[in-house]
């Protein structure tokens, strides 16, 4: 601040001092005094007291029973938390009105919170629905783009023979670990998939052994392949995400369905003993009946487990006790089910409770316990049955169900009917079935009885069940729904069990109906069996198929539930197609493949298809293809698609098992096996692994599937001929060698070698136009490599013929005496000589192209049909008319090369040697002019003329 400002402030202060203001206090203290006064004030306001005050406070608190140290700790640790004050203002004058106001406000707040939670739950549900729909649309789109993730992208993916010749390199001479499999990606299998593959190998091998021994395949060899697959699935269970049903349950169901037929000793192709219809209505009909019984018993075992689990959950209400009788277990289940109805007859003293006799009978039948069902039937009392006509019912024999001379209404015990139904395979005699059907209709008309008596619906259902009356059973469900009563067959398991029991009852007329075959034929044709409208297996399948798969699979969340329903209704082909093609069942396509192979091996698909075909023929329905053929074709398609996965990965041995089983599904004929084997050889190129390296007796992968050497030889010969006709000479060569047909193989090798020699010679000329090594580096000359592979195969065929093993670079055994087999076979001797001569021609042409004309002329003298002397001209001309076709194709190249080599050699030799070369050229020219039938091109004669001009 400036000096003038300080002066002005000082002047103002003096002026104020000079004025007398009484209101302004005057401070008469110095600065030290003010500091002392401030310290005194600070000491009074300090929160911490001195030692004297602290001791006094501690004594005071101790007198009141308080611990000063603990109180200090709690005060320091005290955290002040704001509390919610009462938001309801006391607008009223009394407590009652205030509490009513608080209650109303609380209810309003609760309603608002519930509304908010409902809105949030609805929004969350809609988001989950949109996410599920979006995921389904995405799966459908990806399914259209790549519908099958099991199909390999190998060369054989285009069907039979679709990838033949797909590789640019030839196949001759390749053994295990061929060129394509060397660079193929390694195939990693899950533990479950690896276990399935092992079962397939064992199944195919045992089926081949059984077929070779005169058996009927896997189903006739005592091998339960479905049980094997079930064990492999359970040991390596992989549950699909978001699904509660396991695929092992489907395998277990299939095993139970097939087990009943095996227990009865029935095979799909077994003839019917004494069947009137024979064929389909006989053996296949009985087999299908056994399958339906197996499905029904599977449901009965499942219901037994349900009864036990229900009793264990409600132990106090069940009052099971220690009685081992299963009827007591049924009563405990009934007591739990009707625990709100008061006392029941078996629990109340003197039987004064609610009558549950028919309820016990139904659940005993539902559990499949025959002994318990018979004892429960004894408690049901008598039935009032209306007799049709004047006679009594012919039940279990003698006097019938009515007493002698009784007409109109008659009393009958239920026990004989139950015995007849259980003993006759869910069938009753004609009169018994008619009477029970009328009794069921009478009970259905009595609406008051159904409404007020809990046992009446069960009585009507049991009567319809014993009579095999499906219409009364369906009508009961409609009546109960109209009366708003709980249904009895409330689950799909109960519904399927009742329908399967009715199907069994309608499939034959028992003792009076003429046997199972006649009943099956009558049911298929729509006739009346046992006086009741029959309910066939086709009717059950039609009822099931009225609803889409989403109805059974919880809106496609549990696709295996729909598969279970299809298997229970014996729609095995439809179940396989659903598992293989439907997008929701994509995680189970591996199981679909092996399930189809197992059912095909068991013969179940063929038996069911035969019955369906018979039913369609009897109903005059137009069918373009057989159901059995369609199911087998589906199995073959799945097996081929899965096998190509291994083929693309280079595992041709594993792919062979699936190809072989696919061939069996298509009929197993030689033509089918040959076509699939051709595709496998063309795609895998692994001849050594598949065919073996020592002829038809060698142990290749096919040895396990075709153990008989003679049958294997016939197969190889047939497939080799097909390959030869389809322009697949490389595969044909390997198959002929595997079939111990070296002569045929050598014939093809000579043809291939003749064409390859020209390409190798041109390649040698382009690689080393100025001369060079005789053998280029491996891999740098594809034509030479191909020619070497062909020659290697030819040497193998020659070794088979002569029995002499030669090194790759050894000269041909021209001076060696031929073996007895070759000497006795002119065709073999001709092919063998042609092969050795083609080897000489190869050396001749390649040496000339590389400028080694001296070596070329040396090789030329080794050809017996090329004259180098005038004395041999006529002999060579006669030999040229009988040349092998493969050598005749190269004759023009030989003559042209000879002319070039003689002309080139003229500059490198003296006059005397040149004269000899000129004489050889003249002989060769005369030889060419003498072959009128050879039709050599004009280029050959021009080259000979140029060489003669040059030599002169």
PDB file of C-alpha atoms in Angstrom, residues 605-778:
ATOM      1  CA  UNK A 605     -37.992-101.974 -38.299  1.00  0.00           C
ATOM      2  CA  UNK A 606     -38.584-104.660 -40.915  1.00  0.00           C
ATOM      3  CA  UNK A 607     -41.235-106.395 -38.790  1.00  0.00           C
ATOM      4  CA  UNK A 608     -43.153-103.196 -38.068  1.00  0.00           C
ATOM      5  CA  UNK A 609     -42.899-102.162 -41.704  1.00  0.00           C
ATOM      6  CA  UNK A 610     -44.223-105.535 -42.840  1.00  0.00           C
ATOM      7  CA  UNK A 611     -47.250-105.235 -40.565  1.00  0.00           C
ATOM      8  CA  UNK A 612     -47.864-101.663 -41.764  1.00  0.00           C
ATOM      9  CA  UNK A 613     -47.626-102.805 -45.374  1.00  0.00           C
ATOM     10  CA  UNK A 614     -50.081-105.609 -44.706  1.00  0.00           C
ATOM     11  CA  UNK A 615     -52.490-103.188 -43.040  1.00  0.00           C
ATOM     12  CA  UNK A 616     -52.196-100.734 -45.935  1.00  0.00           C
ATOM     13  CA  UNK A 617     -52.761-103.521 -48.481  1.00  0.00           C
ATOM     14  CA  UNK A 618     -55.835-104.804 -46.660  1.00  0.00           C
ATOM     15  CA  UNK A 619     -57.320-101.302 -46.487  1.00  0.00           C
ATOM     16  CA  UNK A 620     -56.621-100.745 -50.209  1.00  0.00           C
ATOM     17  CA  UNK A 621     -54.611 -97.623 -49.499  1.00  0.00           C
ATOM     18  CA  UNK A 622     -52.361 -96.443 -52.286  1.00  0.00           C
ATOM     19  CA  UNK A 623     -48.765 -96.586 -51.133  1.00  0.00           C
ATOM     20  CA  UNK A 624     -45.856 -95.731 -53.367  1.00  0.00           C
ATOM     21  CA  UNK A 625     -43.207 -97.380 -51.250  1.00  0.00           C
ATOM     22  CA  UNK A 626     -42.953-100.008 -48.563  1.00  0.00           C
ATOM     23  CA  UNK A 627     -42.773 -98.834 -44.972  1.00  0.00           C
ATOM     24  CA  UNK A 628     -40.065-101.375 -44.206  1.00  0.00           C
ATOM     25  CA  UNK A 629     -38.027-100.273 -47.219  1.00  0.00           C
ATOM     26  CA  UNK A 630     -38.426 -96.610 -46.266  1.00  0.00           C
ATOM     27  CA  UNK A 631     -37.256 -97.232 -42.694  1.00  0.00           C
ATOM     28  CA  UNK A 632     -34.271 -99.264 -43.892  1.00  0.00           C
ATOM     29  CA  UNK A 633     -33.395 -96.555 -46.411  1.00  0.00           C
ATOM     30  CA  UNK A 634     -33.450 -93.960 -43.631  1.00  0.00           C
ATOM     31  CA  UNK A 635     -31.110 -96.065 -41.506  1.00  0.00           C
ATOM     32  CA  UNK A 636     -28.758 -96.537 -44.452  1.00  0.00           C
ATOM     33  CA  UNK A 637     -28.739 -92.805 -45.141  1.00  0.00           C
ATOM     34  CA  UNK A 638     -27.913 -92.003 -41.523  1.00  0.00           C
ATOM     35  CA  UNK A 639     -25.167 -94.623 -41.349  1.00  0.00           C
ATOM     36  CA  UNK A 640     -23.587 -93.402 -44.582  1.00  0.00           C
ATOM     37  CA  UNK A 641     -23.721 -89.785 -43.495  1.00  0.00           C
ATOM     38  CA  UNK A 642     -22.088 -90.624 -40.189  1.00  0.00           C
ATOM     39  CA  UNK A 643     -19.528 -92.903 -41.813  1.00  0.00           C
ATOM     40  CA  UNK A 644     -18.427 -90.128 -44.175  1.00  0.00           C
ATOM     41  CA  UNK A 645     -17.392 -88.192 -41.092  1.00  0.00           C
ATOM     42  CA  UNK A 646     -14.688 -90.778 -40.441  1.00  0.00           C
ATOM     43  CA  UNK A 647     -13.868 -91.055 -44.121  1.00  0.00           C
ATOM     44  CA  UNK A 648     -13.190 -87.316 -44.333  1.00  0.00           C
ATOM     45  CA  UNK A 649     -10.891 -87.576 -41.293  1.00  0.00           C
ATOM     46  CA  UNK A 650      -8.859 -90.398 -42.827  1.00  0.00           C
ATOM     47  CA  UNK A 651     -10.226 -93.194 -40.629  1.00  0.00           C
ATOM     48  CA  UNK A 652     -11.363 -95.502 -43.416  1.00  0.00           C
ATOM     49  CA  UNK A 653     -11.329 -98.586 -41.180  1.00  0.00           C
ATOM     50  CA  UNK A 654     -14.002 -97.152 -38.866  1.00  0.00           C
ATOM     51  CA  UNK A 655     -15.989 -95.792 -41.789  1.00  0.00           C
ATOM     52  CA  UNK A 656     -16.024 -99.318 -43.262  1.00  0.00           C
ATOM     53  CA  UNK A 657     -18.168-100.626 -40.390  1.00  0.00           C
ATOM     54  CA  UNK A 658     -20.829 -97.976 -40.935  1.00  0.00           C
ATOM     55  CA  UNK A 659     -20.714 -98.451 -44.705  1.00  0.00           C
ATOM     56  CA  UNK A 660     -21.101-102.180 -44.235  1.00  0.00           C
ATOM     57  CA  UNK A 661     -24.086-101.805 -41.911  1.00  0.00           C
ATOM     58  CA  UNK A 662     -25.614 -99.337 -44.377  1.00  0.00           C
ATOM     59  CA  UNK A 663     -25.191-101.915 -47.118  1.00  0.00           C
ATOM     60  CA  UNK A 664     -26.952-104.446 -44.909  1.00  0.00           C
ATOM     61  CA  UNK A 665     -29.823-102.011 -44.389  1.00  0.00           C
ATOM     62  CA  UNK A 666     -30.145-101.675 -48.175  1.00  0.00           C
ATOM     63  CA  UNK A 667     -30.446-105.407 -48.639  1.00  0.00           C
ATOM     64  CA  UNK A 668     -26.879-106.622 -48.313  1.00  0.00           C
ATOM     65  CA  UNK A 669     -26.557-107.651 -51.943  1.00  0.00           C
ATOM     66  CA  UNK A 670     -23.292-107.820 -53.791  1.00  0.00           C
ATOM     67  CA  UNK A 671     -24.180-104.846 -55.962  1.00  0.00           C
ATOM     68  CA  UNK A 672     -24.978-102.656 -52.938  1.00  0.00           C
ATOM     69  CA  UNK A 673     -21.864-103.710 -51.057  1.00  0.00           C
ATOM     70  CA  UNK A 674     -19.772-103.203 -54.166  1.00  0.00           C
ATOM     71  CA  UNK A 675     -21.098 -99.699 -54.769  1.00  0.00           C
ATOM     72  CA  UNK A 676     -20.451 -98.642 -51.170  1.00  0.00           C
ATOM     73  CA  UNK A 677     -17.027-100.281 -51.160  1.00  0.00           C
ATOM     74  CA  UNK A 678     -16.156 -98.386 -54.328  1.00  0.00           C
ATOM     75  CA  UNK A 679     -17.133 -95.121 -52.680  1.00  0.00           C
ATOM     76  CA  UNK A 680     -15.122 -96.011 -49.601  1.00  0.00           C
ATOM     77  CA  UNK A 681     -12.019 -96.880 -51.598  1.00  0.00           C
ATOM     78  CA  UNK A 682     -12.261 -93.761 -53.731  1.00  0.00           C
ATOM     79  CA  UNK A 683     -12.758 -91.505 -50.727  1.00  0.00           C
ATOM     80  CA  UNK A 684     -10.322 -93.091 -48.300  1.00  0.00           C
ATOM     81  CA  UNK A 685      -7.546 -94.257 -50.663  1.00  0.00           C
ATOM     82  CA  UNK A 686      -6.418 -96.567 -47.841  1.00  0.00           C
ATOM     83  CA  UNK A 687      -6.198 -99.852 -49.714  1.00  0.00           C
ATOM     84  CA  UNK A 688      -3.755-101.559 -47.386  1.00  0.00           C
ATOM     85  CA  UNK A 689      -5.927-101.031 -44.307  1.00  0.00           C
ATOM     86  CA  UNK A 690      -9.176-102.001 -45.982  1.00  0.00           C
ATOM     87  CA  UNK A 691      -8.130-104.812 -48.302  1.00  0.00           C
ATOM     88  CA  UNK A 692      -4.931-106.112 -46.771  1.00  0.00           C
ATOM     89  CA  UNK A 693      -1.628-106.570 -48.511  1.00  0.00           C
ATOM     90  CA  UNK A 694      -1.558-110.298 -49.250  1.00  0.00           C
ATOM     91  CA  UNK A 695      -4.542-111.161 -51.397  1.00  0.00           C
ATOM     92  CA  UNK A 696      -7.952-112.431 -50.363  1.00  0.00           C
ATOM     93  CA  UNK A 697      -6.418-114.335 -47.444  1.00  0.00           C
ATOM     94  CA  UNK A 698      -4.832-111.220 -45.946  1.00  0.00           C
ATOM     95  CA  UNK A 699      -6.270-109.701 -42.799  1.00  0.00           C
ATOM     96  CA  UNK A 700      -7.433-106.279 -43.825  1.00  0.00           C
ATOM     97  CA  UNK A 701     -10.331-104.470 -42.166  1.00  0.00           C
ATOM     98  CA  UNK A 702     -12.731-106.342 -44.449  1.00  0.00           C
ATOM     99  CA  UNK A 703     -11.551-109.648 -43.004  1.00  0.00           C
ATOM    100  CA  UNK A 704     -13.608-109.072 -39.864  1.00  0.00           C
ATOM    101  CA  UNK A 705     -16.738-108.324 -41.893  1.00  0.00           C
ATOM    102  CA  UNK A 706     -16.265-110.998 -44.574  1.00  0.00           C
ATOM    103  CA  UNK A 707     -14.420-113.816 -42.782  1.00  0.00           C
ATOM    104  CA  UNK A 708     -14.819-116.364 -45.582  1.00  0.00           C
ATOM    105  CA  UNK A 709     -11.862-116.033 -48.028  1.00  0.00           C
ATOM    106  CA  UNK A 710     -13.852-117.370 -50.969  1.00  0.00           C
ATOM    107  CA  UNK A 711     -16.720-114.950 -50.350  1.00  0.00           C
ATOM    108  CA  UNK A 712     -14.252-112.130 -49.910  1.00  0.00           C
ATOM    109  CA  UNK A 713     -12.579-113.055 -53.221  1.00  0.00           C
ATOM    110  CA  UNK A 714     -15.918-113.014 -55.034  1.00  0.00           C
ATOM    111  CA  UNK A 715     -16.704-109.635 -53.509  1.00  0.00           C
ATOM    112  CA  UNK A 716     -13.365-108.172 -54.579  1.00  0.00           C
ATOM    113  CA  UNK A 717     -13.731-109.522 -58.086  1.00  0.00           C
ATOM    114  CA  UNK A 718     -17.237-108.136 -58.467  1.00  0.00           C
ATOM    115  CA  UNK A 719     -16.290-104.715 -57.151  1.00  0.00           C
ATOM    116  CA  UNK A 720     -13.128-104.668 -59.262  1.00  0.00           C
ATOM    117  CA  UNK A 721     -15.138-105.364 -62.395  1.00  0.00           C
ATOM    118  CA  UNK A 722     -17.556-102.542 -61.496  1.00  0.00           C
ATOM    119  CA  UNK A 723     -14.611-100.190 -60.954  1.00  0.00           C
ATOM    120  CA  UNK A 724     -13.161-101.213 -64.297  1.00  0.00           C
ATOM    121  CA  UNK A 725     -16.468-100.526 -66.044  1.00  0.00           C
ATOM    122  CA  UNK A 726     -16.807 -97.152 -64.263  1.00  0.00           C
ATOM    123  CA  UNK A 727     -13.352 -95.925 -65.367  1.00  0.00           C
ATOM    124  CA  UNK A 728     -11.707 -96.491 -62.005  1.00  0.00           C
ATOM    125  CA  UNK A 729      -8.672 -98.536 -63.011  1.00  0.00           C
ATOM    126  CA  UNK A 730      -6.645 -97.679 -59.898  1.00  0.00           C
ATOM    127  CA  UNK A 731      -9.250 -99.109 -57.532  1.00  0.00           C
ATOM    128  CA  UNK A 732      -9.748-102.075 -59.836  1.00  0.00           C
ATOM    129  CA  UNK A 733      -6.036-102.896 -59.734  1.00  0.00           C
ATOM    130  CA  UNK A 734      -5.952-102.958 -55.941  1.00  0.00           C
ATOM    131  CA  UNK A 735      -9.109-105.058 -55.774  1.00  0.00           C
ATOM    132  CA  UNK A 736      -7.809-107.549 -58.352  1.00  0.00           C
ATOM    133  CA  UNK A 737      -4.597-107.873 -56.375  1.00  0.00           C
ATOM    134  CA  UNK A 738      -6.581-108.369 -53.182  1.00  0.00           C
ATOM    135  CA  UNK A 739      -8.654-111.044 -54.937  1.00  0.00           C
ATOM    136  CA  UNK A 740      -5.552-112.993 -56.049  1.00  0.00           C
ATOM    137  CA  UNK A 741      -6.149-112.033 -59.674  1.00  0.00           C
ATOM    138  CA  UNK A 742      -2.706-110.671 -60.627  1.00  0.00           C
ATOM    139  CA  UNK A 743      -3.260-111.297 -64.345  1.00  0.00           C
ATOM    140  CA  UNK A 744      -6.297-109.031 -64.486  1.00  0.00           C
ATOM    141  CA  UNK A 745      -4.477-106.464 -62.360  1.00  0.00           C
ATOM    142  CA  UNK A 746      -1.439-106.589 -64.623  1.00  0.00           C
ATOM    143  CA  UNK A 747      -3.633-106.062 -67.696  1.00  0.00           C
ATOM    144  CA  UNK A 748      -4.955-102.823 -66.224  1.00  0.00           C
ATOM    145  CA  UNK A 749      -1.488-101.818 -65.036  1.00  0.00           C
ATOM    146  CA  UNK A 750      -0.075-102.241 -68.532  1.00  0.00           C
ATOM    147  CA  UNK A 751      -2.777 -99.979 -69.973  1.00  0.00           C
ATOM    148  CA  UNK A 752      -2.124 -97.338 -67.339  1.00  0.00           C
ATOM    149  CA  UNK A 753       1.620 -97.651 -67.671  1.00  0.00           C
ATOM    150  CA  UNK A 754       1.510 -97.181 -71.435  1.00  0.00           C
ATOM    151  CA  UNK A 755      -0.280 -93.841 -71.030  1.00  0.00           C
ATOM    152  CA  UNK A 756       1.949 -92.747 -68.161  1.00  0.00           C
ATOM    153  CA  UNK A 757       5.176 -93.416 -70.066  1.00  0.00           C
ATOM    154  CA  UNK A 758       4.487 -90.700 -72.619  1.00  0.00           C
ATOM    155  CA  UNK A 759       3.702 -88.139 -69.905  1.00  0.00           C
ATOM    156  CA  UNK A 760       6.840 -89.054 -67.955  1.00  0.00           C
ATOM    157  CA  UNK A 761       8.988 -88.773 -71.085  1.00  0.00           C
ATOM    158  CA  UNK A 762       7.634 -85.333 -71.905  1.00  0.00           C
ATOM    159  CA  UNK A 763       8.174 -84.251 -68.302  1.00  0.00           C
ATOM    160  CA  UNK A 764      11.749 -85.494 -68.402  1.00  0.00           C
ATOM    161  CA  UNK A 765      12.401 -83.525 -71.602  1.00  0.00           C
ATOM    162  CA  UNK A 766      11.010 -80.336 -70.028  1.00  0.00           C
ATOM    163  CA  UNK A 767      12.926 -80.802 -66.764  1.00  0.00           C
ATOM    164  CA  UNK A 768      16.344 -81.497 -68.272  1.00  0.00           C
ATOM    165  CA  UNK A 769      16.437 -80.492 -71.926  1.00  0.00           C
ATOM    166  CA  UNK A 770      20.216 -80.512 -71.959  1.00  0.00           C
ATOM    167  CA  UNK A 771      20.689 -83.813 -70.168  1.00  0.00           C
ATOM    168  CA  UNK A 772      20.856 -84.631 -66.501  1.00  0.00           C
ATOM    169  CA  UNK A 773      20.196 -87.319 -63.995  1.00  0.00           C
ATOM    170  CA  UNK A 774      18.071 -90.278 -64.809  1.00  0.00           C
ATOM    171  CA  UNK A 775      15.952 -89.933 -61.670  1.00  0.00           C
ATOM    172  CA  UNK A 776      14.636 -86.511 -60.681  1.00  0.00           C
ATOM    173  CA  UNK A 777      14.112 -85.547 -57.090  1.00  0.00           C
ATOM    174  CA  UNK A 778      11.010 -87.049 -55.476  1.00  0.00           C
TER     175      UNK A 778
END
